[in-house]
Coordinates of C-alpha atoms in Angstrom, one line a residue:
M1 CA 127.0 140.2 98.4
G2 CA 123.8 141.8 98.2
P3 CA 120.8 140.1 99.4
T4 CA 119.2 139.6 95.8
D5 CA 122.6 138.6 93.9
F6 CA 121.7 134.9 93.3
F7 CA 121.1 132.7 90.4
L8 CA 117.8 130.7 90.5
L9 CA 118.8 127.4 88.6
R10 CA 116.4 124.3 87.7
L11 CA 118.1 120.9 88.0
D12 CA 116.7 118.0 86.0
W13 CA 117.4 114.6 87.1
E14 CA 117.0 111.2 85.7
V15 CA 115.9 108.2 87.9
L16 CA 118.4 105.1 87.3
K17 CA 116.9 102.8 90.0
P18 CA 113.8 102.4 91.7
I19 CA 113.5 104.8 94.7
L20 CA 111.0 103.8 97.4
R21 CA 109.6 105.2 100.6
V22 CA 110.2 108.9 99.5
P23 CA 108.8 111.3 102.1
H24 CA 106.2 113.8 101.5
F25 CA 108.8 116.7 101.5
Q26 CA 112.0 115.7 99.8
G27 CA 114.3 118.7 101.2
M28 CA 116.2 116.3 103.4
L29 CA 117.1 114.0 100.7
W30 CA 118.4 116.5 98.4
S31 CA 120.4 118.2 101.4
A32 CA 122.3 114.7 102.1
L33 CA 123.0 114.8 98.5
F34 CA 124.7 118.3 98.3
R35 CA 126.3 117.9 101.7
H36 CA 128.1 114.6 100.8
A37 CA 129.0 116.0 97.3
Y38 CA 130.4 119.4 98.9
N39 CA 132.6 117.6 101.6
P40 CA 135.8 117.6 99.4
W41 CA 135.2 121.1 98.5
L42 CA 134.9 122.8 101.9
K43 CA 137.9 124.7 103.4
N44 CA 138.9 124.3 107.1
G45 CA 136.1 125.1 109.6
E46 CA 133.6 125.7 106.7
S47 CA 130.3 123.8 106.5
F48 CA 127.7 123.5 104.0
H49 CA 125.8 126.1 105.6
H50 CA 128.3 128.6 104.5
T51 CA 127.8 127.9 101.0
G52 CA 124.3 129.9 101.0
L53 CA 122.6 127.0 98.9
V54 CA 118.9 127.1 99.3
L55 CA 117.1 124.0 97.9
E56 CA 113.4 124.0 96.5
P57 CA 111.9 120.7 95.5
A58 CA 109.2 120.5 92.9
D59 CA 107.8 117.1 94.0
F60 CA 105.7 116.6 96.9
G61 CA 103.6 113.6 97.9
V62 CA 105.6 111.3 95.2
A63 CA 106.2 108.1 97.2
E64 CA 108.2 106.1 94.8
Y65 CA 110.2 106.4 91.5
A66 CA 110.9 104.2 88.7
P67 CA 113.6 104.1 86.5
G68 CA 113.3 106.6 83.7
D69 CA 111.2 109.0 85.8
R70 CA 112.3 112.6 85.9
I71 CA 112.7 114.8 89.1
A72 CA 113.0 118.6 89.1
L73 CA 114.9 120.5 91.8
G74 CA 115.0 124.4 92.3
L75 CA 118.4 125.7 93.8
L76 CA 119.2 129.3 94.7
V77 CA 122.9 130.0 94.4
P78 CA 124.7 133.3 95.7
V79 CA 126.8 134.5 93.0
P80 CA 130.2 134.2 94.7
E81 CA 129.0 130.3 95.0
A82 CA 128.4 129.8 91.5
E83 CA 131.9 128.8 90.4
R84 CA 132.3 125.9 93.3
L85 CA 129.0 124.7 92.8
F86 CA 129.8 124.1 88.9
Q87 CA 132.9 122.3 90.0
V88 CA 131.0 120.1 92.4
L89 CA 128.3 119.3 90.0
S90 CA 130.7 118.4 87.2
G91 CA 132.1 115.5 89.4
L92 CA 128.6 114.7 90.8
D93 CA 128.6 111.0 89.5
Q94 CA 132.1 110.3 90.8
A95 CA 131.7 112.1 94.1
P96 CA 133.0 109.7 96.9
G97 CA 130.7 108.6 99.8
I98 CA 127.6 109.5 98.4
H99 CA 124.5 107.2 99.9
G100 CA 121.0 107.4 100.5
Q101 CA 117.8 107.3 98.1
F102 CA 119.1 110.2 96.0
A103 CA 122.7 108.9 95.2
P104 CA 124.4 110.7 91.9
G105 CA 125.5 108.1 89.6
H106 CA 123.7 105.2 91.3
T107 CA 119.9 105.9 91.6
V108 CA 119.8 109.4 90.0
R109 CA 121.8 111.4 87.4
L110 CA 121.8 115.2 86.6
R111 CA 120.7 115.7 82.9
H112 CA 120.2 119.5 82.7
I113 CA 120.9 122.8 84.6
T114 CA 118.9 125.7 83.5
C115 CA 118.8 129.3 84.7
R116 CA 115.1 130.0 85.7
F117 CA 115.3 133.7 85.1
S118 CA 116.9 133.8 81.5
G119 CA 115.9 130.1 80.3
A120 CA 119.3 129.6 79.1
P121 CA 121.7 126.3 79.9
W122 CA 123.7 127.1 82.9
P123 CA 126.5 128.2 83.1
G124 CA 126.7 130.2 80.0
P125 CA 127.0 133.6 78.6
N126 CA 123.3 134.1 78.5
T127 CA 122.8 133.3 82.1
Q128 CA 122.3 136.0 84.6
P129 CA 121.7 136.3 88.4
L130 CA 118.6 137.9 90.1
G131 CA 119.4 141.7 90.9
L132 CA 117.6 144.3 92.8
A133 CA 116.2 145.9 89.8
D134 CA 114.6 142.6 88.6
L135 CA 112.5 142.7 91.7
R136 CA 111.4 146.0 91.4
P137 CA 108.0 145.1 89.2
L138 CA 107.3 142.7 92.2
V139 CA 107.3 145.5 94.4
E140 CA 105.0 147.8 92.1
H141 CA 102.5 144.9 91.7
Y142 CA 102.3 144.0 95.4
R143 CA 101.9 147.5 96.3
Q144 CA 98.3 147.4 94.9
E145 CA 97.4 144.4 96.9
E146 CA 95.6 144.6 100.3
E147 CA 96.7 141.3 101.5
L148 CA 99.4 138.7 100.7
K149 CA 99.4 135.0 100.9
L150 CA 102.5 133.2 101.9
W151 CA 102.5 129.5 100.6
F152 CA 104.7 127.4 102.6
H153 CA 104.9 124.0 100.8
A154 CA 108.1 123.3 102.4
P155 CA 107.9 123.2 106.3
L156 CA 108.2 126.5 108.2
R157 CA 110.3 125.9 111.4
L158 CA 110.7 129.0 113.4
T159 CA 112.4 129.5 116.6
K160 CA 110.7 128.8 120.0
P161 CA 108.7 132.2 120.7
P162 CA 109.3 133.8 124.1
H163 CA 107.3 132.6 127.1
C164 CA 106.1 129.8 125.0
K165 CA 105.8 126.1 126.7
N166 CA 108.3 123.7 125.5
G167 CA 107.4 121.2 122.7
G168 CA 108.4 120.5 119.1
R169 CA 104.8 122.2 117.9
Y170 CA 104.9 125.5 119.2
C171 CA 104.5 127.4 115.7
G172 CA 102.0 125.0 114.3
P173 CA 98.8 126.1 112.5
T174 CA 97.2 127.0 115.9
F175 CA 99.9 129.3 116.7
F176 CA 99.2 131.6 113.6
Q177 CA 95.6 131.5 114.1
E178 CA 95.6 132.2 117.9
H179 CA 98.8 133.2 119.5
P180 CA 99.1 136.9 120.4
L181 CA 103.0 136.4 119.8
A182 CA 102.5 135.1 116.2
D183 CA 102.5 138.6 114.5
A184 CA 105.6 139.7 116.0
H185 CA 107.2 136.4 115.8
L186 CA 106.6 136.1 112.1
T187 CA 107.9 139.8 111.8
R188 CA 111.3 139.0 113.2
A189 CA 111.5 135.9 111.1
L190 CA 111.0 137.7 107.8
G191 CA 113.2 140.6 108.9
L192 CA 110.7 143.4 108.4
E193 CA 110.8 147.0 110.2
A194 CA 107.2 147.4 110.6
G195 CA 105.0 144.6 112.3
V196 CA 103.1 142.0 110.3
T197 CA 99.5 141.8 110.6
L198 CA 98.3 138.3 110.2
V199 CA 94.6 137.8 108.9
R200 CA 94.3 134.9 111.2
E201 CA 90.8 133.3 109.8
A202 CA 92.8 133.2 106.4
C203 CA 95.8 131.3 107.9
H204 CA 95.3 127.6 107.1
G205 CA 97.8 124.7 107.5
L206 CA 99.2 121.4 108.9
W207 CA 102.0 120.0 110.6
L208 CA 104.4 117.8 109.0
D209 CA 107.0 115.4 110.7
T210 CA 109.7 114.2 108.4
A211 CA 112.0 111.4 109.3
Y212 CA 115.8 112.0 108.3
G213 CA 119.3 110.5 108.8
R214 CA 120.9 107.1 108.6
G215 CA 120.9 104.5 111.6
T216 CA 119.0 106.2 114.3
Q217 CA 116.7 108.6 112.3
K218 CA 115.5 112.1 113.7
I219 CA 112.4 113.7 113.3
I220 CA 112.1 117.3 111.9
G221 CA 108.7 119.1 111.6
G222 CA 107.1 122.4 110.7
F223 CA 104.0 124.1 109.6
C224 CA 102.9 123.9 106.0
G225 CA 100.1 126.1 104.5
V226 CA 99.3 129.5 103.6
L227 CA 99.7 132.5 106.1
T228 CA 97.6 135.6 104.9
M229 CA 99.1 138.9 106.1
R230 CA 98.3 142.6 105.4
R231 CA 100.5 144.2 102.8
P232 CA 103.7 145.9 104.5
A233 CA 103.2 149.7 104.1
S234 CA 106.9 150.4 103.0
D235 CA 108.5 149.5 99.8
T236 CA 111.5 148.6 101.8
D237 CA 109.6 145.8 103.7
L238 CA 107.9 144.6 100.5
L239 CA 111.4 144.0 99.1
R240 CA 112.6 142.2 101.9
L241 CA 109.5 140.1 102.0
I242 CA 110.1 138.9 98.4
T243 CA 113.6 138.3 98.8
A244 CA 112.8 136.2 101.9
S245 CA 110.4 134.1 99.6
F246 CA 113.4 132.8 97.6
S247 CA 115.9 132.5 100.4
G248 CA 113.5 130.9 103.0
I249 CA 112.7 131.8 106.7
G250 CA 113.1 130.2 110.0
K251 CA 115.6 127.3 111.0
N252 CA 117.2 124.5 108.9
R253 CA 117.3 126.3 105.8
G254 CA 119.9 124.2 104.5
F255 CA 117.2 121.4 104.3
G256 CA 115.1 123.8 102.1
L257 CA 112.9 124.4 105.1
G258 CA 111.1 127.9 105.2
V259 CA 111.0 128.6 101.4
F260 CA 107.7 130.0 100.6
N261 CA 106.0 131.5 97.4
L262 CA 103.8 134.5 96.7
E263 CA 101.1 134.2 94.1
K264 CA 101.9 135.4 90.7
R265 CA 105.8 135.8 91.7
D266 CA 107.0 133.4 89.4
H267 CA 104.7 134.6 86.5
L268 CA 105.8 138.2 86.9
L269 CA 109.4 137.4 86.8
D270 CA 108.8 135.1 83.9
L271 CA 110.7 132.3 85.4
V272 CA 111.1 128.8 84.0
P273 CA 108.5 126.8 86.1
L274 CA 109.6 124.0 88.4
I275 CA 107.2 121.6 86.9
K276 CA 106.3 118.5 88.7
Q277 CA 107.9 115.9 86.6
R278 CA 105.6 113.0 87.8
P279 CA 102.3 114.6 88.3
L280 CA 99.8 112.3 90.0
L281 CA 97.4 113.2 86.9
S282 CA 100.0 110.8 84.7
A283 CA 99.9 108.2 87.2
L284 CA 95.7 108.4 87.0
L285 CA 96.0 108.0 83.4
D286 CA 97.9 104.8 83.6
C287 CA 95.7 102.3 81.9
D288 CA 97.3 99.5 84.3
G289 CA 96.4 101.3 87.3
L290 CA 93.0 101.8 85.9
G291 CA 92.5 98.0 85.6
T292 CA 93.8 97.4 88.8
T293 CA 91.3 99.8 90.2
L294 CA 88.5 98.5 88.1
E295 CA 89.0 95.1 89.8
T296 CA 88.0 96.7 93.3
L297 CA 84.7 97.8 91.9
F298 CA 81.9 95.5 93.3
D299 CA 80.3 93.8 90.2
E300 CA 76.6 94.4 91.5
D301 CA 77.2 98.3 91.4
I302 CA 74.8 99.8 89.3
W303 CA 75.1 103.5 88.8
L304 CA 72.6 106.3 88.0
D305 CA 73.3 106.1 84.5
G306 CA 72.8 102.2 84.2
I307 CA 76.5 101.3 83.9
T308 CA 77.7 98.7 85.9
S309 CA 81.5 97.7 86.6
V310 CA 80.7 94.7 84.7
D311 CA 79.9 96.8 81.4
L312 CA 83.3 98.3 82.0
H313 CA 85.1 95.2 82.3
L314 CA 83.4 94.0 78.9
A315 CA 84.2 97.1 77.0
G316 CA 87.7 96.0 76.7
N317 CA 91.1 97.7 77.3
S318 CA 90.6 100.2 74.6
T319 CA 87.9 101.8 76.6
L320 CA 90.6 102.6 79.2
D321 CA 92.8 103.7 76.6
N322 CA 90.1 106.1 74.9
L323 CA 89.2 107.4 78.6
C324 CA 92.8 108.3 79.2
A325 CA 93.1 110.1 76.0
A326 CA 89.9 111.9 76.6
V327 CA 91.0 113.2 79.8
Q328 CA 94.5 114.3 78.3
E329 CA 92.8 116.0 75.4
G330 CA 90.1 117.8 77.4
R331 CA 87.2 115.9 75.8
Y332 CA 86.2 114.4 79.4
R333 CA 83.5 116.0 81.4
P334 CA 82.4 114.4 84.3
G335 CA 79.0 112.8 83.5
E336 CA 79.2 113.8 79.8
G337 CA 79.9 112.5 76.5
T338 CA 80.7 108.8 75.5
M339 CA 83.6 106.7 74.6
S340 CA 84.0 103.7 72.0
H341 CA 84.8 100.3 73.0
D342 CA 85.6 97.2 71.2
D343 CA 82.6 94.7 71.9
E344 CA 79.2 96.0 70.6
A345 CA 77.7 92.7 71.8
D346 CA 76.2 94.3 74.7
G347 CA 73.8 96.3 72.7
R348 CA 75.0 99.5 73.7
E349 CA 75.2 102.0 70.7
G350 CA 77.8 104.9 70.8
G351 CA 80.1 103.3 73.3
I352 CA 80.3 103.9 77.3
P353 CA 79.2 107.1 78.4
F354 CA 81.1 109.4 80.5
G355 CA 78.8 108.8 83.4
E356 CA 78.9 107.9 87.0
G357 CA 80.5 104.7 86.6
V358 CA 83.6 106.1 84.8
D359 CA 83.7 109.1 86.9
R360 CA 84.0 106.7 90.1
L361 CA 86.5 104.7 88.2
L362 CA 88.6 107.8 88.0
Q363 CA 88.0 108.9 91.5
K364 CA 88.7 105.7 93.1
R365 CA 92.0 105.7 91.4
A366 CA 92.8 109.4 92.6
V367 CA 92.1 108.3 96.0
A368 CA 94.6 105.7 95.8
L369 CA 97.1 108.1 94.5
L370 CA 96.3 111.1 97.0
A371 CA 96.4 109.0 100.0
P372 CA 100.1 108.5 100.3
G373 CA 100.4 112.5 100.3
I374 CA 97.7 112.8 102.9
N375 CA 97.9 110.3 105.4
P376 CA 101.5 111.6 106.9
F377 CA 99.4 114.8 107.9
L378 CA 96.7 113.0 109.8
S379 CA 96.7 112.3 113.3
E380 CA 96.5 109.1 115.2
S381 CA 92.9 109.7 116.1
C382 CA 91.6 109.3 112.6
F383 CA 90.4 105.7 112.0
A384 CA 88.3 105.7 108.9
F385 CA 89.4 105.3 105.3
R386 CA 92.9 104.8 106.3
K387 CA 95.1 101.8 105.2
G388 CA 96.3 100.0 108.3
F389 CA 93.7 101.8 110.6
G390 CA 89.8 100.9 110.5
R391 CA 87.3 99.5 112.8
P392 CA 89.4 97.0 114.5
R393 CA 92.2 99.2 115.3
A394 CA 89.8 102.1 116.5
L395 CA 88.4 99.5 118.9
T396 CA 91.6 98.3 120.2
T397 CA 92.8 101.7 120.7
L398 CA 89.7 102.6 122.6
R399 CA 90.1 99.7 124.8
A400 CA 93.7 100.4 125.5
A401 CA 92.5 104.1 126.4
I402 CA 90.2 102.9 129.1
A403 CA 92.5 100.5 130.3
S404 CA 95.2 103.0 130.7
G405 CA 92.9 105.3 132.7
Y406 CA 90.8 107.2 130.3
R407 CA 87.4 106.2 131.9
Y408 CA 85.4 109.5 131.6
G409 CA 84.1 111.2 128.5
I410 CA 81.2 111.2 125.8
T411 CA 80.5 109.8 122.6
A412 CA 79.3 112.4 120.0
E413 CA 78.7 112.6 116.2
I414 CA 79.4 115.5 113.9
D415 CA 76.3 116.8 112.1
T416 CA 76.2 116.8 108.4
L417 CA 80.0 116.5 107.9
F418 CA 80.3 116.4 104.1
G419 CA 77.8 118.8 103.6
A420 CA 79.5 121.4 105.9
V421 CA 83.1 121.3 104.8
D422 CA 84.3 124.8 103.9
R423 CA 85.6 124.3 100.4
P424 CA 88.1 127.3 100.2
R425 CA 89.8 126.1 103.5
L426 CA 89.9 122.4 102.3
W427 CA 91.5 124.0 99.0
S428 CA 94.1 125.7 100.7
L429 CA 95.1 122.7 102.3
L430 CA 95.1 120.7 99.0
R431 CA 97.3 123.4 97.3
T432 CA 99.8 123.2 100.3
L433 CA 100.1 119.3 99.9
F434 CA 100.1 119.1 96.3
P435 CA 101.6 122.4 94.7
R436 CA 102.0 122.4 90.9
E437 CA 99.5 119.3 90.5
P438 CA 97.3 119.3 87.6
L439 CA 95.0 116.6 89.0
L440 CA 93.5 119.2 91.4
D441 CA 91.7 120.6 88.4
L442 CA 89.8 117.4 87.9
L443 CA 89.0 117.2 91.7
A444 CA 87.3 120.7 91.4
C445 CA 85.1 119.4 88.5
W446 CA 84.5 116.1 90.6
L447 CA 83.7 117.8 93.9
A448 CA 81.6 121.0 92.6
P449 CA 78.3 121.1 94.5
K450 CA 75.2 120.8 92.8
P451 CA 72.9 124.0 92.9
G452 CA 71.4 124.1 96.3
E453 CA 74.3 122.1 97.9
Q454 CA 77.4 122.9 99.8
G455 CA 80.5 121.3 100.9
L456 CA 81.5 117.7 99.6
P457 CA 79.4 115.6 97.6
R458 CA 78.0 112.5 99.3
N459 CA 78.7 109.2 97.9
N460 CA 81.7 110.4 96.1
P461 CA 85.0 108.3 97.0
L462 CA 87.0 111.5 97.2
S463 CA 85.1 112.7 100.2
P464 CA 86.0 110.6 102.9
I465 CA 89.7 111.1 102.7
L466 CA 89.4 114.8 102.1
S467 CA 87.3 115.1 105.2
N468 CA 89.9 113.2 107.1
L469 CA 92.5 116.1 106.0
Y470 CA 90.0 118.8 106.7
L471 CA 89.3 117.4 110.3
E472 CA 93.2 117.3 111.3
A473 CA 92.8 120.7 112.7
F474 CA 90.0 119.6 114.9
E475 CA 91.8 116.6 116.1
T476 CA 95.0 118.5 116.9
R477 CA 93.2 121.2 119.0
L478 CA 91.7 118.5 121.3
Q479 CA 94.7 116.5 121.5
R480 CA 96.5 119.7 123.0
R481 CA 94.2 119.5 125.9
G482 CA 95.3 116.1 126.8
L483 CA 92.3 114.4 125.6
K484 CA 92.0 111.0 124.3
L485 CA 90.1 111.1 120.7
I486 CA 89.3 107.9 118.7
R487 CA 87.3 109.3 115.7
Y488 CA 85.6 107.1 112.7
A489 CA 84.2 109.2 110.3
S490 CA 81.5 111.6 111.9
T491 CA 81.5 109.4 114.9
M492 CA 83.9 109.7 118.0
V493 CA 84.7 109.1 121.5
V494 CA 86.4 111.7 123.5
L495 CA 88.1 110.6 126.9
C496 CA 89.7 112.0 129.9
R497 CA 91.1 110.7 133.1
K498 CA 89.1 112.9 135.5
P499 CA 85.5 113.6 135.8
L500 CA 84.8 117.2 134.2
P501 CA 82.3 119.6 134.9
A502 CA 79.0 118.8 133.1
G503 CA 79.1 120.3 129.5
R504 CA 83.0 121.0 129.8
L505 CA 83.7 118.2 127.0
Q506 CA 81.0 119.3 124.9
T507 CA 81.9 123.0 125.0
W508 CA 85.9 122.0 124.2
I509 CA 84.6 120.0 121.2
A510 CA 82.1 122.6 119.8
E511 CA 85.0 125.3 120.1
A512 CA 87.3 122.9 118.0
L513 CA 84.7 122.5 115.3
K514 CA 83.5 126.0 115.2
P515 CA 86.9 127.3 113.2
L516 CA 85.7 124.5 110.7
K517 CA 82.1 125.7 110.6
L518 CA 81.1 122.3 111.8
T519 CA 78.6 121.4 114.8
L520 CA 77.9 118.4 117.0
A521 CA 74.9 116.6 116.0
E522 CA 71.8 117.5 118.4
N523 CA 70.8 114.1 120.7
K524 CA 73.7 112.0 119.5
T525 CA 76.0 112.7 122.5
Q526 CA 76.1 110.4 125.4
T527 CA 78.2 110.5 128.7
I528 CA 80.6 107.9 129.5
H529 CA 81.2 106.8 133.2
P530 CA 83.4 104.1 134.7
G531 CA 82.0 100.8 134.8
R532 CA 79.0 101.6 132.4
E533 CA 78.8 100.1 128.9
L534 CA 79.4 102.3 126.1
V535 CA 78.7 101.7 122.2
F536 CA 81.1 102.4 119.6
L537 CA 80.9 101.2 115.9
G538 CA 78.1 99.0 116.9
R539 CA 80.2 97.1 119.6
P540 CA 79.7 97.4 123.4
I541 CA 82.7 98.1 125.4
I542 CA 82.8 97.7 129.4
N543 CA 85.9 99.3 131.3
G544 CA 88.0 98.2 128.1
H545 CA 86.5 94.7 127.3
G546 CA 84.4 94.2 124.2
G547 CA 81.1 92.4 124.0
E548 CA 79.5 90.4 121.4
R549 CA 80.8 91.5 117.7
C550 CA 78.3 93.3 115.7
N551 CA 79.0 92.8 112.0
Q552 CA 78.0 96.2 110.3
P553 CA 79.3 97.5 107.1
D554 CA 81.5 100.7 106.9
V555 CA 78.7 103.2 106.5
V556 CA 79.5 107.3 106.7
R557 CA 76.8 108.7 108.7
C558 CA 77.2 112.4 107.5

């Protein structure tokens, strides 16, 4: 079988029962489904790995499904495996011993199979595999590019490079940004003849750990993000790179790990898209969900346009219906236009304007939807604006760290955090976490800086959670040095077990912030010594014991 002789399929599933606690990356769930379904069809000594199937989930960051929801799954099928796959899928709902969250005939049902290359139902006379000649136009196109971006929405898990220390994250984001072996290691994984040259400053990503298995769960992790590389010089290497984007690279490809995309690849091949069947934008435009979010807005809030949350309550449910329709039809523009409402008793003619109040309602709803997809990527050092974390847990963690021997360090503050965020880098992270997500178009409008401004807008509900995502790389760099970090918004405590030379910690923090184009605030750094009082989040702490409680509101100092 040649390396390009395969079918590209799209499998559309219907959800039959509620499915909860779905991980950000669903590859392990789909792999379990196919492994169990294939068991009766495997020959002696044969494993699921020998089938050559490659999974490509379309949904990322969807935490749960309701009955009637649809799920799309991409599947690469080598031509020799096609007949057996059809037999497996034909009896899928009756397959014995299938358990787990995605269980055919119980929680999900296969509805349609489409050939992504021809657009015809599969199998059928009009379906055809992808062949070598079909990839030639891609070679011609990418030959004109100086740089290529490899988007890893599914985690990339490479083998441990030679002479690297043991540990599960040896090929994380910092490996591709800094390690001298990164180019050669990626070259081997891609199977290229000539060496890869990474554009390291344009390699951004995160590390994702995913639990899988029944009973005693296992954890498997990998790099998610974008790797930017110089274009391979030869057409042969270009063709190998394109083929690898479909089949995946690295370890655990049976889980769908290591599959990546090249920009414009699917468009140039005119493939049937893997559309996210339950986009976050649809959940945003749910009137019940917006109504729940509206209840969380403070009654005393008065926005710059004069609208209050009370006004939105009095406007009635039709206001939310009209707002959802305006967004769907493209009539909504942040801060512009009006929408009608039922009750004109408040004297407001022409309806409620699309102003700050309406924007804030949508933005707070967006935060609630984005958080389940972002939080799994955040480190344990981040405590602000996260469910289950917050000030009390930050203080408890600080006391425990001091009690366990972390008695030296500094308190510090990041200077103008929101205003200094590098938007292209942040956008790369969002595109990684939420591929094929139309909600990102709305985010681009909400987060657009005003003339003379940069970074993220202040007083925007989205800015805190996005800044947490942006700072994950900073926190990881410090943790790799064995430091204990407790960060709340722009304020942080960095601790170590032994005293360090003067200025060493400040230097390490500055080095970790530099790639993010951030700096420490001047005159906001204080040294921590054993037995001396330190103040964090308005609370005095000595040797791990808190002083009197200081009730201060959660204010972002950026």
